[in-house]
Amino acid sequence: MPRFTPPAADAMRAKLLLAARDEFAAVGIGGARIERIAAASASNKAQIFHYFGSKEGLFDALYAQTVAETLDAVPIDTEDLAASAGRLHDHFTEHPWVPRLATWHRLERGAEPPLEAVVSTDAAAIAEVERAQRAGVLPRSWRAPVLLGLVVHLAAFWSAASPEFETFVPAVTAARRRQIVVDAVTALLGD
């Protein structure tokens, strides 16, 4: 009989985060159930608490990972911020859990101290925008964090639209939605 070899810690942690992603994106922290996450990851509650300490710790780790993965997948291109916004829009469309997790984070964790990992990730992106502003590549109409925030939120515009708003724009195709994001950022930059 073959010996049982437990999964590597990193593999188990990744399985827990993947199961948590689907659960938290669907129902938020308040609605999420550790039992469902454990079952979906073929694990148990004890593993979740071992790796993350609490349901909130699991959510925070997932959110920090999601932010880092998003910026890795869609790096900020200060030479063409409008194109970056288009790629970010695509990422949000292809990975709908990303804007959903951001919404749950804002709603359920907004009063908590900022997550240092997310602050660090955001600070690096803001520093890139500041460098581009100093070099004259990007306008100085807004402070770097505000400019980056506007770009990110324009990229997420369609992902954040309510079902009621969708009734007014049913004919706007996916390609057109992307182009609207790119055009809006282009206008924002004054190009």
mmCIF file of C-alpha atoms in Angstrom:
data_model
loop_
_atom_site.group_PDB
_atom_site.id
_atom_site.type_symbol
_atom_site.label_atom_id
_atom_site.label_comp_id
_atom_site.label_asym_id
_atom_site.label_seq_id
_atom_site.Cartn_x
_atom_site.Cartn_y
_atom_site.Cartn_z
ATOM 1 C CA MET A 1 0.000 0.000 0.000
ATOM 2 C CA PRO A 2 1.427 3.423 -0.948
ATOM 3 C CA ARG A 3 2.259 5.747 1.895
ATOM 4 C CA PHE A 4 0.150 8.856 2.321
ATOM 5 C CA THR A 5 2.103 12.006 1.648
ATOM 6 C CA PRO A 6 0.397 15.155 2.885
ATOM 7 C CA PRO A 7 0.243 18.033 0.435
ATOM 8 C CA ALA A 8 2.902 20.674 0.705
ATOM 9 C CA ALA A 9 1.992 23.636 2.888
ATOM 10 C CA ASP A 10 2.041 25.984 -0.106
ATOM 11 C CA ALA A 11 -0.251 23.686 -2.088
ATOM 12 C CA MET A 12 -2.733 23.418 0.793
ATOM 13 C CA ARG A 13 -2.663 27.166 1.338
ATOM 14 C CA ALA A 14 -3.300 27.707 -2.389
ATOM 15 C CA LYS A 15 -6.251 25.271 -2.332
ATOM 16 C CA LEU A 16 -7.750 27.073 0.647
ATOM 17 C CA LEU A 17 -7.346 30.461 -1.033
ATOM 18 C CA LEU A 18 -8.950 29.217 -4.252
ATOM 19 C CA ALA A 19 -11.950 27.792 -2.397
ATOM 20 C CA ALA A 20 -12.186 30.975 -0.330
ATOM 21 C CA ARG A 21 -12.114 33.107 -3.478
ATOM 22 C CA ASP A 22 -15.273 31.536 -4.822
ATOM 23 C CA GLU A 23 -17.045 31.631 -1.455
ATOM 24 C CA PHE A 24 -16.125 35.216 -0.561
ATOM 25 C CA ALA A 25 -16.807 36.542 -4.061
ATOM 26 C CA ALA A 26 -20.285 35.025 -3.939
ATOM 27 C CA VAL A 27 -21.411 35.981 -0.439
ATOM 28 C CA GLY A 28 -18.816 38.211 1.226
ATOM 29 C CA ILE A 29 -17.252 37.662 4.622
ATOM 30 C CA GLY A 30 -20.491 37.730 6.583
ATOM 31 C CA GLY A 31 -22.165 35.138 4.381
ATOM 32 C CA ALA A 32 -19.124 32.926 3.900
ATOM 33 C CA ARG A 33 -18.982 29.667 5.798
ATOM 34 C CA ILE A 34 -15.703 28.112 6.863
ATOM 35 C CA GLU A 35 -17.305 24.676 6.501
ATOM 36 C CA ARG A 36 -18.043 25.289 2.800
ATOM 37 C CA ILE A 37 -14.522 26.581 2.179
ATOM 38 C CA ALA A 38 -13.045 23.554 3.945
ATOM 39 C CA ALA A 39 -15.223 21.158 1.956
ATOM 40 C CA ALA A 40 -14.476 22.873 -1.381
ATOM 41 C CA SER A 41 -10.737 22.652 -0.677
ATOM 42 C CA ALA A 42 -10.884 19.040 0.551
ATOM 43 C CA SER A 43 -9.526 20.297 3.848
ATOM 44 C CA ASN A 44 -10.944 21.127 7.256
ATOM 45 C CA LYS A 45 -11.626 24.086 9.523
ATOM 46 C CA ALA A 46 -8.490 23.415 11.549
ATOM 47 C CA GLN A 47 -6.311 23.915 8.447
ATOM 48 C CA ILE A 48 -7.972 27.246 7.716
ATOM 49 C CA PHE A 49 -7.367 28.470 11.246
ATOM 50 C CA HIS A 50 -3.810 27.069 11.178
ATOM 51 C CA TYR A 51 -2.869 28.990 8.026
ATOM 52 C CA PHE A 52 -4.957 32.141 8.420
ATOM 53 C CA GLY A 53 -6.053 32.442 12.052
ATOM 54 C CA SER A 54 -9.658 33.353 11.301
ATOM 55 C CA LYS A 55 -12.192 33.779 8.522
ATOM 56 C CA GLU A 56 -11.237 37.461 8.358
ATOM 57 C CA GLY A 57 -7.543 36.535 8.169
ATOM 58 C CA LEU A 58 -8.337 34.229 5.263
ATOM 59 C CA PHE A 59 -10.229 37.006 3.493
ATOM 60 C CA ASP A 60 -7.423 39.509 4.101
ATOM 61 C CA ALA A 61 -4.810 37.085 2.724
ATOM 62 C CA LEU A 62 -6.988 36.413 -0.305
ATOM 63 C CA TYR A 63 -7.600 40.092 -0.944
ATOM 64 C CA ALA A 64 -3.904 40.996 -0.648
ATOM 65 C CA GLN A 65 -3.024 38.134 -3.008
ATOM 66 C CA THR A 66 -5.715 39.238 -5.485
ATOM 67 C CA VAL A 67 -4.424 42.816 -5.568
ATOM 68 C CA ALA A 68 -0.833 41.646 -6.091
ATOM 69 C CA GLU A 69 -1.842 39.155 -8.804
ATOM 70 C CA THR A 70 -3.870 41.817 -10.587
ATOM 71 C CA LEU A 71 -0.958 44.230 -10.716
ATOM 72 C CA ASP A 72 1.364 41.423 -11.818
ATOM 73 C CA ALA A 73 -1.052 40.446 -14.601
ATOM 74 C CA VAL A 74 -1.764 44.038 -15.629
ATOM 75 C CA PRO A 75 1.246 46.189 -14.806
ATOM 76 C CA ILE A 76 0.815 49.947 -14.932
ATOM 77 C CA ASP A 77 2.196 51.312 -18.205
ATOM 78 C CA THR A 78 2.707 54.997 -17.536
ATOM 79 C CA GLU A 79 3.713 55.493 -21.165
ATOM 80 C CA ASP A 80 0.175 54.478 -22.205
ATOM 81 C CA LEU A 81 -2.134 54.685 -19.206
ATOM 82 C CA ALA A 82 -5.244 54.474 -21.411
ATOM 83 C CA ALA A 83 -4.110 51.129 -22.834
ATOM 84 C CA SER A 84 -3.345 49.968 -19.283
ATOM 85 C CA ALA A 85 -6.913 50.853 -18.308
ATOM 86 C CA GLY A 86 -8.205 48.811 -21.252
ATOM 87 C CA ARG A 87 -6.145 45.807 -20.144
ATOM 88 C CA LEU A 88 -7.340 46.254 -16.560
ATOM 89 C CA HIS A 89 -10.941 46.365 -17.814
ATOM 90 C CA ASP A 90 -10.264 43.103 -19.666
ATOM 91 C CA HIS A 91 -8.817 41.563 -16.505
ATOM 92 C CA PHE A 92 -11.886 42.535 -14.485
ATOM 93 C CA THR A 93 -14.136 41.081 -17.188
ATOM 94 C CA GLU A 94 -12.173 37.816 -17.376
ATOM 95 C CA HIS A 95 -11.791 37.565 -13.574
ATOM 96 C CA PRO A 96 -15.129 38.809 -12.191
ATOM 97 C CA TRP A 97 -14.202 37.842 -8.649
ATOM 98 C CA VAL A 98 -11.590 40.626 -8.552
ATOM 99 C CA PRO A 99 -14.027 43.577 -8.501
ATOM 100 C CA ARG A 100 -16.436 41.562 -6.325
ATOM 101 C CA LEU A 101 -13.738 40.945 -3.707
ATOM 102 C CA ALA A 102 -12.793 44.632 -3.818
ATOM 103 C CA THR A 103 -16.418 45.547 -3.168
ATOM 104 C CA TRP A 104 -16.709 43.109 -0.259
ATOM 105 C CA HIS A 105 -13.420 44.429 1.124
ATOM 106 C CA ARG A 106 -14.716 48.000 1.002
ATOM 107 C CA LEU A 107 -18.053 47.036 2.573
ATOM 108 C CA GLU A 108 -16.914 44.621 5.239
ATOM 109 C CA ARG A 109 -13.296 45.498 6.012
ATOM 110 C CA GLY A 110 -13.268 49.237 5.254
ATOM 111 C CA ALA A 111 -13.274 50.219 8.913
ATOM 112 C CA GLU A 112 -10.333 47.922 9.711
ATOM 113 C CA PRO A 113 -6.712 49.081 9.589
ATOM 114 C CA PRO A 114 -5.328 49.016 6.036
ATOM 115 C CA LEU A 115 -3.673 45.785 4.908
ATOM 116 C CA GLU A 116 0.058 46.483 4.782
ATOM 117 C CA ALA A 117 0.562 44.176 1.791
ATOM 118 C CA VAL A 118 -2.052 46.112 -0.208
ATOM 119 C CA VAL A 119 -0.688 49.480 0.918
ATOM 120 C CA SER A 120 2.772 48.373 -0.231
ATOM 121 C CA THR A 121 1.471 47.182 -3.613
ATOM 122 C CA ASP A 122 -0.510 50.393 -4.114
ATOM 123 C CA ALA A 123 2.459 52.517 -3.046
ATOM 124 C CA ALA A 124 4.645 50.964 -5.735
ATOM 125 C CA ALA A 125 2.049 51.714 -8.438
ATOM 126 C CA ILE A 126 1.599 55.276 -7.168
ATOM 127 C CA ALA A 127 5.377 55.776 -7.195
ATOM 128 C CA GLU A 128 5.438 54.789 -10.889
ATOM 129 C CA VAL A 129 2.755 57.370 -11.663
ATOM 130 C CA GLU A 130 4.665 60.018 -9.662
ATOM 131 C CA ARG A 131 7.852 59.274 -11.619
ATOM 132 C CA ALA A 132 5.947 59.620 -14.895
ATOM 133 C CA GLN A 133 4.446 62.906 -13.729
ATOM 134 C CA ARG A 134 7.883 64.274 -12.792
ATOM 135 C CA ALA A 135 9.200 63.176 -16.206
ATOM 136 C CA GLY A 136 6.340 64.987 -17.948
ATOM 137 C CA VAL A 137 4.837 61.757 -19.326
ATOM 138 C CA LEU A 138 1.629 62.100 -17.294
ATOM 139 C CA PRO A 139 -0.202 65.309 -16.403
ATOM 140 C CA ARG A 140 0.054 66.804 -12.937
ATOM 141 C CA SER A 141 -3.634 67.791 -12.923
ATOM 142 C CA TRP A 142 -4.184 65.378 -10.031
ATOM 143 C CA ARG A 143 -1.915 63.986 -7.371
ATOM 144 C CA ALA A 144 -0.574 60.562 -8.354
ATOM 145 C CA PRO A 145 -2.828 58.539 -6.005
ATOM 146 C CA VAL A 146 -5.920 60.359 -7.282
ATOM 147 C CA LEU A 147 -4.937 59.912 -10.925
ATOM 148 C CA LEU A 148 -4.261 56.205 -10.420
ATOM 149 C CA GLY A 149 -7.533 55.829 -8.495
ATOM 150 C CA LEU A 150 -9.481 57.479 -11.307
ATOM 151 C CA VAL A 151 -7.884 55.184 -13.882
ATOM 152 C CA VAL A 152 -8.588 52.049 -11.827
ATOM 153 C CA HIS A 153 -12.184 53.058 -11.201
ATOM 154 C CA LEU A 154 -12.786 53.902 -14.845
ATOM 155 C CA ALA A 155 -11.406 50.463 -15.745
ATOM 156 C CA ALA A 156 -13.857 48.905 -13.257
ATOM 157 C CA PHE A 157 -16.812 51.034 -14.372
ATOM 158 C CA TRP A 158 -18.653 48.286 -16.258
ATOM 159 C CA SER A 159 -17.863 45.659 -13.636
ATOM 160 C CA ALA A 160 -19.384 47.833 -10.923
ATOM 161 C CA ALA A 161 -22.528 48.831 -12.830
ATOM 162 C CA SER A 162 -25.803 47.895 -11.185
ATOM 163 C CA PRO A 163 -28.318 45.668 -12.957
ATOM 164 C CA GLU A 164 -30.648 48.677 -13.100
ATOM 165 C CA PHE A 165 -28.033 50.736 -14.953
ATOM 166 C CA GLU A 166 -27.486 47.844 -17.354
ATOM 167 C CA THR A 167 -31.094 48.254 -18.578
ATOM 168 C CA PHE A 168 -30.091 51.608 -20.109
ATOM 169 C CA VAL A 169 -27.085 50.251 -22.031
ATOM 170 C CA PRO A 170 -28.028 46.755 -23.204
ATOM 171 C CA ALA A 171 -26.742 47.324 -26.726
ATOM 172 C CA VAL A 172 -23.247 48.429 -25.681
ATOM 173 C CA THR A 173 -21.072 45.526 -26.795
ATOM 174 C CA ALA A 174 -18.107 44.186 -24.876
ATOM 175 C CA ALA A 175 -15.682 45.718 -27.380
ATOM 176 C CA ARG A 176 -17.426 49.079 -27.136
ATOM 177 C CA ARG A 177 -17.342 48.955 -23.326
ATOM 178 C CA ARG A 178 -13.604 48.467 -23.433
ATOM 179 C CA GLN A 179 -13.203 51.328 -25.900
ATOM 180 C CA ILE A 180 -15.275 53.616 -23.665
ATOM 181 C CA VAL A 181 -12.835 52.916 -20.800
ATOM 182 C CA VAL A 182 -9.835 53.680 -23.011
ATOM 183 C CA ASP A 183 -11.470 56.841 -24.370
ATOM 184 C CA ALA A 184 -12.436 58.046 -20.885
ATOM 185 C CA VAL A 185 -8.876 57.646 -19.601
ATOM 186 C CA THR A 186 -7.545 59.348 -22.723
ATOM 187 C CA ALA A 187 -9.871 62.288 -22.044
ATOM 188 C CA LEU A 188 -8.873 62.303 -18.369
ATOM 189 C CA LEU A 189 -5.233 62.631 -19.370
ATOM 190 C CA GLY A 190 -6.022 65.438 -21.798
ATOM 191 C CA ASP A 191 -4.583 63.573 -24.789
#
